Amino acid sequence: DHRRDPANSRFPSAHIIMSSVIDQENAKQSLRLAGSSDRQKKNRGDEAGKSASQAFNEDALNNPHQVNDIATPQDKLNEVVATEAVELFDKGQYDEAGEKWWSLAEHARANGNKSQECTALHNVGTALVMMHELAEAVTCYNKALQVALDAEDRTAQVELYECLAWVYRELGHAPHAVECLNSLMVLHQETGNVPGQVLATCGLGSIHDATGHYAEAASFYEQALALAKEAGDDKAVSRVLGDLGTSYVQLGEYDKGVGAYEQALQMAVAEGDKDREMRTYGNLAIAANLREQDEEAVAYFEKTLALAKELGEVATEARARSDIALVLRALGRTDEAIASLKQAMDLARAQSDLVSLGENQTHLGVTLLRHAKDPRGAKEHLAAAVGSWRECAVLLRGQHCESRVSAQQRNADNLDTAEFFDARMEAHVLLQVALADLGETDAALEVAEEAHAVATRELLALGGKDHREVGAMLGAGVEAKTPLDTRSDLAAIRRMASKAKASFVVLTLSGDNEALAWVVSPDAAVAPAFHKLDMTEALAAAGCSSVVHAVSRLHEAIGVAATALECRGSPPAGDGDDGAPAPAASAEEVAAAHTTAHSMLGALHAALVAPLAASIAAAPELVVVPGGVLALIPFGALHPAGEPNRPLIAGVPVSVAPSVAAYDCLRQRARPAGAAGTKPSALVVGDARALKSLALKPLPHAAEEAAAIADQIKAAESAGLEPKLLLGADAKARAVLEDLVRNPPALLHMAVHSQPKCLALAPAGDKEEDDDDDGLVHKDQVHLTWLQTHPAVALVGSHSGGGDLCEDGVLGLPRAFIAAGARCVLSSLWAVPDESAKRVMVNWYREGLSGSAPSLSAALQRAICAAAQRPDGSWEEPVHWAGFTLLGNSAAF
């Protein structure tokens, strides 16, 4: 059912071909539902490998007033326009319908008809929802709500609060959804509407359940149950019992959960409500599975399946077949599990449910690889799953492009794609494992390259294209195809290494203590070296159970050591009470932290670097392509156990890249020449005076660093740059952002306070109340800019390289600047001491501007060695230098 490239039978074709059995509109709908589910489950524990982690409940926030219901206009003067809008809406022409309703709203506003205005704005919001423009829908719903509040129209208020709660939940804005539901609850209490109170309380429970606050969710469901019983609404009682049971199960209170389910089941049977009976059997099956009562779980799932077939509930049947297969697999009934998964796949194809198809292809591949010990059979189904995810990537890109066109944006983040693949990378990883087991390690490298930074590669491919260009791409009917759609084969990867004059180290974490590694040399005569790493022994020697454990301990130790230093981004040390900053660590605690940090660096070296020693010995430079948590490792600082004076960076320059193809794309970003008689600018910012309420101390060394670097740039004629220096109160966020848009620099250096995803610059006003500008620059603001000069960017503040960790990498400021056009970004994985950062940075610019270093990566190596290595050969502690990481194209300034 998936076409194959006859020239490469290892996995699906490099060309974007939608499977002939998949209906694209249904596939897009399955993607939207999956995205909603991903956002709701984001903070839940990962039980995906053990059981079905999502209950068979109905959604308490499934927009009680159906989201595609539209209100009837009350102004007869506009009846014709309103009728046309409704007809367009019914035909699925939501954009045109929305325009007509917008004109009705404008007319009503001009004539003081608040009822008509509210109705029209409400309908515009609904049209936007149907177009999947949820952020814009929020704006319209809020405008309509304000009109309803002014008109004291309680009926409209109820409907709009319900719509807003649903949309906010879909967007992942739980606090806003809770505010809407609380307001809705007040309205229902004032009117004595008990059924409405039940729905609002269940909605509050649903929000808390979706964000992992299960105790609070259970409390709301208990309140809803009492209200439903008070109203004598048996159907509501039955539904709430199911929700309450799920919350109890999430809390590990299985007896209470099963008791609630059993009550719901009795009521459903008595009422002849087979749909609820089916759902309740599914929930009982999950509860039994979580209690490791697998035979009982199978029996419940079989009852779920029987009812699903009787009712024609294909989606529920497909899901139950997938879930029962996981339980059968755990029982050792592998053949039955395989048969059930194949049935689930057939059902998914019949529904054109691309997400369900990919997930079941993955489950089948896992079953064959891990349980049936059949890597060849696993390869087939895992490759098919990767093909399904490839099709999803194209559809997600189309949605992203549609959003950019609608918002008329030149640039924007694609978090939906990042989140989607963060939850579904298992197929790519296990396909690599299966291929490696079959000895097809070159093919496995190609899959590893495709798996790295899917969302980031798409941002690079679309970067700088304005909404008109993107619209033209969409209009061509190819879902905005880009050059990066062509996957890199082995020959292309080797050519990229040769052009980069660096060895690529491509890493895939394939288990808690297992990794796959490839070293691709720039020397065409040297074949790529493959290593299968078992890190158990190396990590256990340092008391670590996994790579995640070692990385966590490393960062915690550095954090303790940093409390004794003046860092960029940390308020003055306090007593830790009432939310005050923690006190500085004692000398003994700092010494212990240094010892722990070196222990972790040594263990990670033994696990990840030592096995590659022969393969990287001749490397002129190393470009590491990490995956997942490996992106938080300071590779240049890794040293042999017990030998802290032999860090990797002492022998070879080290940088990182999102993927090999992404690195090659960034290499093509060259600094444009300035206009005749002018030099491109270099914007240097230091010691910005942040908002007083942030209680951040002045950074004297950051100011000296910025001034020194500006002087170095001025003196370096060969660099051809004109420095612009902003210090203290002059380093205003608004001025910097305007400069980035109107006069993009060829180099940007920020020596300021920072935290993950945020830089602290100066606010616009002299007093905090003078302006709503707080001086903070967030990653989302950076994502909306486009830097056509492709600058080298240095973010020299604490945790400037931090953010949300996912399989795509770290979703933080460096990724945002790369997406916005930067060719490389230097940042820090942890706290940045003010004084030592100055020494490293001044040295880096001296080396980089002199022309003696072949690359910025080599310049950083020399700068760190000069700043951190003492005359006796010993090195300063890692907190002072090891966090600096260079991402992207490291060509000279």
Coordinates of N, CA and C in Angstrom, one line a residue, residues 213 270 515 577 672:
H213 N -2.7 17.1 36.4 CA -3.1 17.4 37.8 C -4.3 16.5 38.2
A270 N -28.2 -1.0 32.4 CA -29.6 -0.8 32.8 C -30.3 0.1 31.8
A515 N 23.1 3.3 22.4 CA 23.2 4.3 21.4 C 23.8 3.8 20.1
D577 N 13.6 31.4 51.3 CA 12.2 31.4 51.9 C 11.3 32.3 51.1
P672 N 25.8 38.7 3.2 CA 25.8 39.5 2.0 C 26.7 40.7 2.2

